[in-house]
Amino acid sequence: MVHTLQQMMEQLEQAVHPMAKALYKSPGTKVLALAFKKGMRLKDHKAHEPTTLYVLSGSVVYEQGDEKKSLAQYEQTVIPVEITHAVFATEDSLCLLVQGEEAP
């Protein structure tokens, strides 16, 4: 997994949109890596299963309606099911999304 995350951050230099890569998948759980350059935005969307966003490096703003929550390295937030939200990177950032019934 470390090699995959390093590759994502290297490829991010050329990216024009946030990058996503599946790291793990089982019948009840999925783990995705998300990489952002400063200023990139993951546009409005909904999570269809329980999800937790973890910031591994950098910082992002989680937006849900009028609510904005700044998240720095090692911070996390629970993303409600079927609620429109977005993520904006205030620095180059690497995040993990844990999705599924077992999402903490």
mmCIF file of N, CA, C and O in Angstrom:
data_model
loop_
_atom_site.group_PDB
_atom_site.id
_atom_site.type_symbol
_atom_site.label_atom_id
_atom_site.label_comp_id
_atom_site.label_asym_id
_atom_site.label_seq_id
_atom_site.Cartn_x
_atom_site.Cartn_y
_atom_site.Cartn_z
ATOM 1 N N MET A 1 0.821 -1.188 0.000
ATOM 2 C CA MET A 1 0.000 0.000 0.000
ATOM 3 C C MET A 1 0.870 1.258 0.000
ATOM 4 O O MET A 1 0.533 2.217 -0.665
ATOM 5 N N VAL A 2 1.979 1.281 0.732
ATOM 6 C CA VAL A 2 2.831 2.467 0.784
ATOM 7 C C VAL A 2 3.294 2.842 -0.617
ATOM 8 O O VAL A 2 3.251 4.014 -1.001
ATOM 9 N N HIS A 3 3.703 1.842 -1.395
ATOM 10 C CA HIS A 3 4.159 2.110 -2.761
ATOM 11 C C HIS A 3 3.049 2.757 -3.580
ATOM 12 O O HIS A 3 3.275 3.706 -4.316
ATOM 13 N N THR A 4 1.830 2.265 -3.448
ATOM 14 C CA THR A 4 0.687 2.811 -4.174
ATOM 15 C C THR A 4 0.448 4.266 -3.792
ATOM 16 O O THR A 4 0.210 5.112 -4.657
ATOM 17 N N LEU A 5 0.524 4.587 -2.507
ATOM 18 C CA LEU A 5 0.299 5.955 -2.056
ATOM 19 C C LEU A 5 1.401 6.878 -2.554
ATOM 20 O O LEU A 5 1.129 8.008 -2.978
ATOM 21 N N GLN A 6 2.642 6.422 -2.541
ATOM 22 C CA GLN A 6 3.746 7.222 -3.070
ATOM 23 C C GLN A 6 3.551 7.488 -4.560
ATOM 24 O O GLN A 6 3.754 8.600 -5.027
ATOM 25 N N GLN A 7 3.137 6.462 -5.296
ATOM 26 C CA GLN A 7 2.888 6.624 -6.729
ATOM 27 C C GLN A 7 1.784 7.647 -6.975
ATOM 28 O O GLN A 7 1.888 8.478 -7.885
ATOM 29 N N MET A 8 0.736 7.592 -6.181
ATOM 30 C CA MET A 8 -0.360 8.553 -6.346
ATOM 31 C C MET A 8 0.135 9.979 -6.153
ATOM 32 O O MET A 8 -0.219 10.867 -6.929
ATOM 33 N N MET A 9 0.940 10.208 -5.136
ATOM 34 C CA MET A 9 1.427 11.560 -4.876
ATOM 35 C C MET A 9 2.358 12.030 -5.996
ATOM 36 O O MET A 9 2.348 13.201 -6.357
ATOM 37 N N GLU A 10 3.127 11.115 -6.576
ATOM 38 C CA GLU A 10 3.984 11.474 -7.710
ATOM 39 C C GLU A 10 3.130 11.797 -8.938
ATOM 40 O O GLU A 10 3.386 12.775 -9.642
ATOM 41 N N GLN A 11 2.109 10.996 -9.207
ATOM 42 C CA GLN A 11 1.237 11.221 -10.356
ATOM 43 C C GLN A 11 0.380 12.471 -10.179
ATOM 44 O O GLN A 11 -0.048 13.084 -11.156
ATOM 45 N N LEU A 12 0.156 12.858 -8.946
ATOM 46 C CA LEU A 12 -0.669 14.026 -8.661
ATOM 47 C C LEU A 12 -0.082 15.294 -9.281
ATOM 48 O O LEU A 12 -0.826 16.208 -9.648
ATOM 49 N N GLU A 13 1.236 15.343 -9.418
ATOM 50 C CA GLU A 13 1.879 16.530 -9.995
ATOM 51 C C GLU A 13 1.318 16.867 -11.371
ATOM 52 O O GLU A 13 1.217 18.035 -11.735
ATOM 53 N N GLN A 14 0.919 15.846 -12.138
ATOM 54 C CA GLN A 14 0.392 16.051 -13.489
ATOM 55 C C GLN A 14 -1.139 16.079 -13.536
ATOM 56 O O GLN A 14 -1.726 16.361 -14.577
ATOM 57 N N ALA A 15 -1.798 15.782 -12.429
ATOM 58 C CA ALA A 15 -3.254 15.643 -12.405
ATOM 59 C C ALA A 15 -3.959 16.996 -12.452
ATOM 60 O O ALA A 15 -3.446 18.000 -11.967
ATOM 61 N N VAL A 16 -5.146 16.994 -13.040
ATOM 62 C CA VAL A 16 -5.976 18.198 -13.070
ATOM 63 C C VAL A 16 -7.248 18.023 -12.234
ATOM 64 O O VAL A 16 -8.006 18.963 -12.055
ATOM 65 N N HIS A 17 -7.483 16.789 -11.756
ATOM 66 C CA HIS A 17 -8.623 16.475 -10.908
ATOM 67 C C HIS A 17 -8.126 15.619 -9.749
ATOM 68 O O HIS A 17 -7.076 14.982 -9.850
ATOM 69 N N PRO A 18 -8.890 15.560 -8.642
ATOM 70 C CA PRO A 18 -8.508 14.654 -7.552
ATOM 71 C C PRO A 18 -8.363 13.225 -8.076
ATOM 72 O O PRO A 18 -9.065 12.813 -9.004
ATOM 73 N N MET A 19 -7.449 12.487 -7.484
ATOM 74 C CA MET A 19 -7.205 11.099 -7.892
ATOM 75 C C MET A 19 -7.763 10.151 -6.839
ATOM 76 O O MET A 19 -7.660 10.419 -5.641
ATOM 77 N N ALA A 20 -8.336 9.035 -7.291
ATOM 78 C CA ALA A 20 -8.857 8.009 -6.384
ATOM 79 C C ALA A 20 -8.319 6.656 -6.805
ATOM 80 O O ALA A 20 -8.193 6.361 -7.990
ATOM 81 N N LYS A 21 -8.004 5.822 -5.830
ATOM 82 C CA LYS A 21 -7.478 4.479 -6.101
ATOM 83 C C LYS A 21 -8.015 3.529 -5.036
ATOM 84 O O LYS A 21 -7.911 3.791 -3.841
ATOM 85 N N ALA A 22 -8.606 2.415 -5.461
ATOM 86 C CA ALA A 22 -9.072 1.403 -4.519
ATOM 87 C C ALA A 22 -7.867 0.680 -3.926
ATOM 88 O O ALA A 22 -6.979 0.238 -4.654
ATOM 89 N N LEU A 23 -7.829 0.578 -2.602
ATOM 90 C CA LEU A 23 -6.729 -0.101 -1.919
ATOM 91 C C LEU A 23 -7.139 -1.461 -1.382
ATOM 92 O O LEU A 23 -6.319 -2.358 -1.260
ATOM 93 N N TYR A 24 -8.419 -1.602 -1.038
ATOM 94 C CA TYR A 24 -8.895 -2.847 -0.429
ATOM 95 C C TYR A 24 -10.385 -2.970 -0.676
ATOM 96 O O TYR A 24 -11.121 -1.976 -0.612
ATOM 97 N N LYS A 25 -10.834 -4.204 -0.940
ATOM 98 C CA LYS A 25 -12.259 -4.438 -1.122
ATOM 99 C C LYS A 25 -12.609 -5.837 -0.632
ATOM 100 O O LYS A 25 -11.940 -6.808 -0.974
ATOM 101 N N SER A 26 -13.641 -5.891 0.209
ATOM 102 C CA SER A 26 -14.199 -7.166 0.661
ATOM 103 C C SER A 26 -15.717 -7.027 0.540
ATOM 104 O O SER A 26 -16.210 -5.943 0.234
ATOM 105 N N PRO A 27 -16.462 -8.091 0.790
ATOM 106 C CA PRO A 27 -17.912 -7.972 0.653
ATOM 107 C C PRO A 27 -18.534 -6.854 1.499
ATOM 108 O O PRO A 27 -19.526 -6.267 1.101
ATOM 109 N N GLY A 28 -17.958 -6.509 2.647
ATOM 110 C CA GLY A 28 -18.569 -5.497 3.506
ATOM 111 C C GLY A 28 -17.806 -4.198 3.662
ATOM 112 O O GLY A 28 -18.289 -3.262 4.277
ATOM 113 N N THR A 29 -16.602 -4.114 3.087
ATOM 114 C CA THR A 29 -15.756 -2.942 3.320
ATOM 115 C C THR A 29 -14.956 -2.595 2.078
ATOM 116 O O THR A 29 -14.499 -3.478 1.356
ATOM 117 N N LYS A 30 -14.769 -1.283 1.877
ATOM 118 C CA LYS A 30 -13.929 -0.808 0.785
ATOM 119 C C LYS A 30 -13.066 0.336 1.324
ATOM 120 O O LYS A 30 -13.549 1.176 2.080
ATOM 121 N N VAL A 31 -11.780 0.345 0.958
ATOM 122 C CA VAL A 31 -10.870 1.417 1.350
ATOM 123 C C VAL A 31 -10.333 2.058 0.074
ATOM 124 O O VAL A 31 -9.809 1.370 -0.800
ATOM 125 N N LEU A 32 -10.491 3.374 -0.011
ATOM 126 C CA LEU A 32 -10.020 4.135 -1.164
ATOM 127 C C LEU A 32 -9.020 5.183 -0.712
ATOM 128 O O LEU A 32 -9.184 5.780 0.357
ATOM 129 N N ALA A 33 -8.013 5.430 -1.526
ATOM 130 C CA ALA A 33 -7.089 6.536 -1.304
ATOM 131 C C ALA A 33 -7.526 7.683 -2.210
ATOM 132 O O ALA A 33 -7.900 7.467 -3.367
ATOM 133 N N LEU A 34 -7.493 8.904 -1.689
ATOM 134 C CA LEU A 34 -7.796 10.107 -2.455
ATOM 135 C C LEU A 34 -6.609 11.043 -2.357
ATOM 136 O O LEU A 34 -6.108 11.298 -1.261
ATOM 137 N N ALA A 35 -6.158 11.560 -3.495
ATOM 138 C CA ALA A 35 -5.048 12.502 -3.514
ATOM 139 C C ALA A 35 -5.519 13.802 -4.163
ATOM 140 O O ALA A 35 -6.206 13.782 -5.190
ATOM 141 N N PHE A 36 -5.163 14.920 -3.548
ATOM 142 C CA PHE A 36 -5.564 16.245 -4.016
ATOM 143 C C PHE A 36 -4.354 17.162 -4.095
ATOM 144 O O PHE A 36 -3.509 17.144 -3.201
ATOM 145 N N LYS A 37 -4.307 17.991 -5.120
ATOM 146 C CA LYS A 37 -3.403 19.130 -5.131
ATOM 147 C C LYS A 37 -4.136 20.282 -4.450
ATOM 148 O O LYS A 37 -5.369 20.345 -4.491
ATOM 149 N N LYS A 38 -3.381 21.186 -3.875
ATOM 150 C CA LYS A 38 -3.987 22.362 -3.252
ATOM 151 C C LYS A 38 -4.938 23.018 -4.255
ATOM 152 O O LYS A 38 -4.596 23.221 -5.413
ATOM 153 N N GLY A 39 -6.150 23.296 -3.803
ATOM 154 C CA GLY A 39 -7.146 23.949 -4.641
ATOM 155 C C GLY A 39 -8.094 23.000 -5.358
ATOM 156 O O GLY A 39 -9.116 23.432 -5.889
ATOM 157 N N MET A 40 -7.783 21.710 -5.394
ATOM 158 C CA MET A 40 -8.678 20.746 -6.045
ATOM 159 C C MET A 40 -9.912 20.518 -5.182
ATOM 160 O O MET A 40 -9.862 20.580 -3.962
ATOM 161 N N ARG A 41 -11.016 20.223 -5.868
ATOM 162 C CA ARG A 41 -12.287 19.993 -5.190
ATOM 163 C C ARG A 41 -12.915 18.706 -5.709
ATOM 164 O O ARG A 41 -12.989 18.496 -6.919
ATOM 165 N N LEU A 42 -13.354 17.870 -4.782
ATOM 166 C CA LEU A 42 -14.165 16.707 -5.115
ATOM 167 C C LEU A 42 -15.600 17.209 -5.046
ATOM 168 O O LEU A 42 -16.109 17.526 -3.973
ATOM 169 N N LYS A 43 -16.237 17.364 -6.218
ATOM 170 C CA LYS A 43 -17.527 18.046 -6.296
ATOM 171 C C LYS A 43 -18.628 17.336 -5.503
ATOM 172 O O LYS A 43 -18.451 16.201 -5.062
ATOM 173 N N ASP A 44 -19.744 18.007 -5.378
ATOM 174 C CA ASP A 44 -20.878 17.487 -4.617
ATOM 175 C C ASP A 44 -21.236 16.073 -5.051
ATOM 176 O O ASP A 44 -21.358 15.793 -6.242
ATOM 177 N N HIS A 45 -21.404 15.217 -4.069
ATOM 178 C CA HIS A 45 -21.785 13.830 -4.307
ATOM 179 C C HIS A 45 -22.363 13.262 -3.009
ATOM 180 O O HIS A 45 -22.386 13.956 -1.987
ATOM 181 N N LYS A 46 -22.840 12.025 -3.053
ATOM 182 C CA LYS A 46 -23.397 11.367 -1.869
ATOM 183 C C LYS A 46 -22.681 10.047 -1.619
ATOM 184 O O LYS A 46 -22.277 9.377 -2.560
ATOM 185 N N ALA A 47 -22.553 9.692 -0.352
ATOM 186 C CA ALA A 47 -22.058 8.369 0.028
ATOM 187 C C ALA A 47 -23.280 7.465 0.164
ATOM 188 O O ALA A 47 -24.267 7.846 0.797
ATOM 189 N N HIS A 48 -23.207 6.283 -0.415
ATOM 190 C CA HIS A 48 -24.348 5.375 -0.395
ATOM 191 C C HIS A 48 -24.223 4.309 0.701
ATOM 192 O O HIS A 48 -25.071 3.427 0.795
ATOM 193 N N GLU A 49 -23.156 4.390 1.483
ATOM 194 C CA GLU A 49 -22.951 3.473 2.603
ATOM 195 C C GLU A 49 -22.161 4.208 3.673
ATOM 196 O O GLU A 49 -21.573 5.253 3.401
ATOM 197 N N PRO A 50 -22.139 3.711 4.910
ATOM 198 C CA PRO A 50 -21.384 4.387 5.971
ATOM 199 C C PRO A 50 -19.933 4.617 5.529
ATOM 200 O O PRO A 50 -19.287 3.709 4.992
ATOM 201 N N THR A 51 -19.447 5.837 5.735
ATOM 202 C CA THR A 51 -18.118 6.212 5.262
ATOM 203 C C THR A 51 -17.426 7.103 6.282
ATOM 204 O O THR A 51 -18.056 7.963 6.892
ATOM 205 N N THR A 52 -16.124 6.904 6.437
ATOM 206 C CA THR A 52 -15.301 7.780 7.265
ATOM 207 C C THR A 52 -14.134 8.277 6.415
ATOM 208 O O THR A 52 -13.498 7.499 5.708
ATOM 209 N N LEU A 53 -13.885 9.588 6.468
ATOM 210 C CA LEU A 53 -12.783 10.231 5.748
ATOM 211 C C LEU A 53 -11.647 10.495 6.734
ATOM 212 O O LEU A 53 -11.861 11.125 7.767
ATOM 213 N N TYR A 54 -10.451 9.988 6.421
ATOM 214 C CA TYR A 54 -9.252 10.193 7.236
ATOM 215 C C TYR A 54 -8.243 11.004 6.435
ATOM 216 O O TYR A 54 -7.976 10.666 5.280
ATOM 217 N N VAL A 55 -7.654 12.017 7.030
ATOM 218 C CA VAL A 55 -6.617 12.799 6.369
ATOM 219 C C VAL A 55 -5.254 12.256 6.808
ATOM 220 O O VAL A 55 -4.913 12.306 7.986
ATOM 221 N N LEU A 56 -4.497 11.713 5.854
ATOM 222 C CA LEU A 56 -3.166 11.183 6.153
ATOM 223 C C LEU A 56 -2.107 12.274 6.106
ATOM 224 O O LEU A 56 -1.149 12.265 6.877
ATOM 225 N N SER A 57 -2.252 13.202 5.152
ATOM 226 C CA SER A 57 -1.321 14.326 5.054
ATOM 227 C C SER A 57 -2.052 15.495 4.420
ATOM 228 O O SER A 57 -3.038 15.321 3.702
ATOM 229 N N GLY A 58 -1.557 16.706 4.698
ATOM 230 C CA GLY A 58 -2.172 17.906 4.156
ATOM 231 C C GLY A 58 -3.372 18.335 4.971
ATOM 232 O O GLY A 58 -3.497 18.010 6.161
ATOM 233 N N SER A 59 -4.290 19.059 4.323
ATOM 234 C CA SER A 59 -5.517 19.494 4.986
ATOM 235 C C SER A 59 -6.604 19.710 3.944
ATOM 236 O O SER A 59 -6.325 20.113 2.807
ATOM 237 N N VAL A 60 -7.821 19.416 4.353
ATOM 238 C CA VAL A 60 -8.981 19.554 3.477
ATOM 239 C C VAL A 60 -10.110 20.216 4.256
ATOM 240 O O VAL A 60 -10.082 20.280 5.485
ATOM 241 N N VAL A 61 -11.102 20.691 3.508
ATOM 242 C CA VAL A 61 -12.332 21.190 4.111
ATOM 243 C C VAL A 61 -13.461 20.281 3.636
ATOM 244 O O VAL A 61 -13.652 20.117 2.427
ATOM 245 N N TYR A 62 -14.174 19.682 4.591
ATOM 246 C CA TYR A 62 -15.336 18.857 4.294
ATOM 247 C C TYR A 62 -16.540 19.784 4.332
ATOM 248 O O TYR A 62 -16.770 20.486 5.321
ATOM 249 N N GLU A 63 -17.309 19.819 3.247
ATOM 250 C CA GLU A 63 -18.458 20.705 3.142
ATOM 251 C C GLU A 63 -19.735 19.884 3.039
ATOM 252 O O GLU A 63 -19.835 18.991 2.199
ATOM 253 N N GLN A 64 -20.692 20.226 3.891
ATOM 254 C CA GLN A 64 -21.991 19.543 3.890
ATOM 255 C C GLN A 64 -23.046 20.618 4.126
ATOM 256 O O GLN A 64 -23.186 21.124 5.233
ATOM 257 N N GLY A 65 -23.752 21.001 3.054
ATOM 258 C CA GLY A 65 -24.704 22.100 3.166
ATOM 259 C C GLY A 65 -23.955 23.376 3.523
ATOM 260 O O GLY A 65 -22.951 23.716 2.899
ATOM 261 N N ASP A 66 -24.414 24.079 4.549
ATOM 262 C CA ASP A 66 -23.752 25.307 4.997
ATOM 263 C C ASP A 66 -22.593 25.032 5.948
ATOM 264 O O ASP A 66 -21.873 25.940 6.327
ATOM 265 N N GLU A 67 -22.431 23.772 6.352
ATOM 266 C CA GLU A 67 -21.387 23.401 7.311
ATOM 267 C C GLU A 67 -20.058 23.168 6.600
ATOM 268 O O GLU A 67 -19.998 22.495 5.568
ATOM 269 N N LYS A 68 -18.993 23.751 7.151
ATOM 270 C CA LYS A 68 -17.644 23.523 6.642
ATOM 271 C C LYS A 68 -16.778 23.099 7.816
ATOM 272 O O LYS A 68 -16.745 23.765 8.844
ATOM 273 N N LYS A 69 -16.078 21.983 7.618
ATOM 274 C CA LYS A 69 -15.250 21.428 8.693
ATOM 275 C C LYS A 69 -13.832 21.254 8.175
ATOM 276 O O LYS A 69 -13.604 20.484 7.246
ATOM 277 N N SER A 70 -12.885 21.982 8.765
ATOM 278 C CA SER A 70 -11.481 21.846 8.382
ATOM 279 C C SER A 70 -10.896 20.605 9.038
ATOM 280 O O SER A 70 -11.096 20.378 10.232
ATOM 281 N N LEU A 71 -10.177 19.820 8.245
ATOM 282 C CA LEU A 71 -9.536 18.607 8.736
ATOM 283 C C LEU A 71 -8.058 18.653 8.391
ATOM 284 O O LEU A 71 -7.704 18.820 7.226
ATOM 285 N N ALA A 72 -7.220 18.507 9.390
ATOM 286 C CA ALA A 72 -5.772 18.500 9.195
ATOM 287 C C ALA A 72 -5.267 17.062 9.292
ATOM 288 O O ALA A 72 -6.034 16.126 9.525
ATOM 289 N N GLN A 73 -3.957 16.905 9.130
ATOM 290 C CA GLN A 73 -3.341 15.579 9.178
ATOM 291 C C GLN A 73 -3.798 14.806 10.413
ATOM 292 O O GLN A 73 -3.844 15.345 11.518
ATOM 293 N N TYR A 74 -4.162 13.546 10.193
ATOM 294 C CA TYR A 74 -4.597 12.583 11.206
ATOM 295 C C TYR A 74 -6.004 12.835 11.758
ATOM 296 O O TYR A 74 -6.448 12.121 12.642
ATOM 297 N N GLU A 75 -6.709 13.817 11.231
ATOM 298 C CA GLU A 75 -8.081 14.046 11.671
ATOM 299 C C GLU A 75 -9.042 13.281 10.768
ATOM 300 O O GLU A 75 -8.675 12.862 9.676
ATOM 301 N N GLN A 76 -10.266 13.106 11.246
ATOM 302 C CA GLN A 76 -11.246 12.324 10.500
ATOM 303 C C GLN A 76 -12.632 12.911 10.692
ATOM 304 O O GLN A 76 -12.871 13.687 11.622
ATOM 305 N N THR A 77 -13.546 12.500 9.821
ATOM 306 C CA THR A 77 -14.949 12.844 9.978
ATOM 307 C C THR A 77 -15.802 11.725 9.407
ATOM 308 O O THR A 77 -15.394 11.049 8.455
ATOM 309 N N VAL A 78 -16.959 11.527 10.003
ATOM 310 C CA VAL A 78 -17.923 10.549 9.512
ATOM 311 C C VAL A 78 -18.786 11.250 8.474
ATOM 312 O O VAL A 78 -19.256 12.372 8.686
ATOM 313 N N ILE A 79 -18.990 10.589 7.350
ATOM 314 C CA ILE A 79 -19.809 11.135 6.269
ATOM 315 C C ILE A 79 -21.165 10.433 6.312
ATOM 316 O O ILE A 79 -21.241 9.215 6.144
ATOM 317 N N PRO A 80 -22.235 11.188 6.523
ATOM 318 C CA PRO A 80 -23.564 10.566 6.595
ATOM 319 C C PRO A 80 -23.993 9.957 5.253
ATOM 320 O O PRO A 80 -23.641 10.469 4.187
ATOM 321 N N VAL A 81 -24.760 8.903 5.327
ATOM 322 C CA VAL A 81 -25.274 8.216 4.143
ATOM 323 C C VAL A 81 -26.323 9.095 3.447
ATOM 324 O O VAL A 81 -27.172 9.698 4.105
ATOM 325 N N GLU A 82 -26.219 9.173 2.114
ATOM 326 C CA GLU A 82 -27.186 9.859 1.253
ATOM 327 C C GLU A 82 -27.316 11.357 1.533
ATOM 328 O O GLU A 82 -28.360 11.948 1.277
ATOM 329 N N ILE A 83 -26.258 11.988 2.042
ATOM 330 C CA ILE A 83 -26.239 13.434 2.264
ATOM 331 C C ILE A 83 -25.209 14.040 1.299
ATOM 332 O O ILE A 83 -24.067 13.586 1.237
ATOM 333 N N THR A 84 -25.627 15.070 0.562
ATOM 334 C CA THR A 84 -24.727 15.709 -0.401
ATOM 335 C C THR A 84 -23.588 16.400 0.343
ATOM 336 O O THR A 84 -23.813 17.112 1.336
ATOM 337 N N HIS A 85 -22.365 16.186 -0.144
ATOM 338 C CA HIS A 85 -21.187 16.785 0.466
ATOM 339 C C HIS A 85 -20.095 16.960 -0.599
ATOM 340 O O HIS A 85 -20.215 16.440 -1.703
ATOM 341 N N ALA A 86 -19.047 17.693 -0.241
ATOM 342 C CA ALA A 86 -17.900 17.913 -1.127
ATOM 343 C C ALA A 86 -16.647 17.987 -0.260
ATOM 344 O O ALA A 86 -16.729 18.152 0.959
ATOM 345 N N VAL A 87 -15.480 17.876 -0.906
ATOM 346 C CA VAL A 87 -14.197 17.995 -0.207
ATOM 347 C C VAL A 87 -13.305 18.928 -1.017
ATOM 348 O O VAL A 87 -13.176 18.771 -2.232
ATOM 349 N N PHE A 88 -12.693 19.909 -0.335
ATOM 350 C CA PHE A 88 -11.822 20.892 -0.966
ATOM 351 C C PHE A 88 -10.453 20.838 -0.291
ATOM 352 O O PHE A 88 -10.368 20.852 0.940
ATOM 353 N N ALA A 89 -9.387 20.776 -1.085
ATOM 354 C CA ALA A 89 -8.034 20.684 -0.526
ATOM 355 C C ALA A 89 -7.430 22.072 -0.320
ATOM 356 O O ALA A 89 -7.322 22.856 -1.263
ATOM 357 N N THR A 90 -7.038 22.364 0.905
ATOM 358 C CA THR A 90 -6.374 23.632 1.203
ATOM 359 C C THR A 90 -4.853 23.491 1.133
ATOM 360 O O THR A 90 -4.131 24.480 1.207
ATOM 361 N N GLU A 91 -4.385 22.251 1.008
ATOM 362 C CA GLU A 91 -2.969 21.918 0.796
ATOM 363 C C GLU A 91 -2.941 20.650 -0.059
ATOM 364 O O GLU A 91 -3.946 19.968 -0.164
ATOM 365 N N ASP A 92 -1.779 20.320 -0.622
ATOM 366 C CA ASP A 92 -1.641 19.001 -1.236
ATOM 367 C C ASP A 92 -1.984 17.991 -0.145
ATOM 368 O O ASP A 92 -1.467 18.092 0.978
ATOM 369 N N SER A 93 -2.867 17.048 -0.451
ATOM 370 C CA SER A 93 -3.401 16.179 0.598
ATOM 371 C C SER A 93 -3.564 14.743 0.123
ATOM 372 O O SER A 93 -3.824 14.489 -1.052
ATOM 373 N N LEU A 94 -3.438 13.827 1.077
ATOM 374 C CA LEU A 94 -3.677 12.413 0.852
ATOM 375 C C LEU A 94 -4.658 11.945 1.928
ATOM 376 O O LEU A 94 -4.428 12.157 3.120
ATOM 377 N N CYS A 95 -5.755 11.335 1.492
ATOM 378 C CA CYS A 95 -6.813 10.904 2.400
ATOM 379 C C CYS A 95 -7.162 9.446 2.153
ATOM 380 O O CYS A 95 -6.919 8.912 1.085
ATOM 381 N N LEU A 96 -7.777 8.835 3.164
ATOM 382 C CA LEU A 96 -8.358 7.503 3.021
ATOM 383 C C LEU A 96 -9.850 7.608 3.273
ATOM 384 O O LEU A 96 -10.293 8.332 4.160
ATOM 385 N N LEU A 97 -10.616 6.876 2.478
ATOM 386 C CA LEU A 97 -12.050 6.715 2.690
ATOM 387 C C LEU A 97 -12.279 5.259 3.060
ATOM 388 O O LEU A 97 -11.862 4.362 2.325
ATOM 389 N N VAL A 98 -12.913 5.018 4.201
ATOM 390 C CA VAL A 98 -13.281 3.664 4.593
ATOM 391 C C VAL A 98 -14.803 3.591 4.464
ATOM 392 O O VAL A 98 -15.515 4.366 5.132
ATOM 393 N N GLN A 99 -15.271 2.704 3.615
ATOM 394 C CA GLN A 99 -16.697 2.598 3.321
ATOM 395 C C GLN A 99 -17.221 1.208 3.667
ATOM 396 O O GLN A 99 -16.513 0.229 3.488
ATOM 397 N N GLY A 100 -18.460 1.173 4.135
ATOM 398 C CA GLY A 100 -19.118 -0.097 4.376
ATOM 399 C C GLY A 100 -19.700 -0.225 5.748
ATOM 400 O O GLY A 100 -19.587 0.667 6.577
ATOM 401 N N GLU A 101 -20.301 -1.371 5.981
ATOM 402 C CA GLU A 101 -20.969 -1.635 7.240
ATOM 403 C C GLU A 101 -20.033 -1.528 8.431
ATOM 404 O O GLU A 101 -20.452 -1.198 9.522
ATOM 405 N N GLU A 102 -18.745 -1.812 8.206
ATOM 406 C CA GLU A 102 -17.792 -1.822 9.307
ATOM 407 C C GLU A 102 -17.001 -0.530 9.417
ATOM 408 O O GLU A 102 -16.034 -0.458 10.161
ATOM 409 N N ALA A 103 -17.395 0.516 8.667
ATOM 410 C CA ALA A 103 -16.646 1.778 8.721
ATOM 411 C C ALA A 103 -16.712 2.327 10.136
ATOM 412 O O ALA A 103 -17.796 2.462 10.696
ATOM 413 N N PRO A 104 -15.566 2.645 10.727
ATOM 414 C CA PRO A 104 -15.550 3.155 12.105
ATOM 415 C C PRO A 104 -16.163 4.537 12.212
ATOM 416 O O PRO A 104 -16.191 5.275 11.303
#
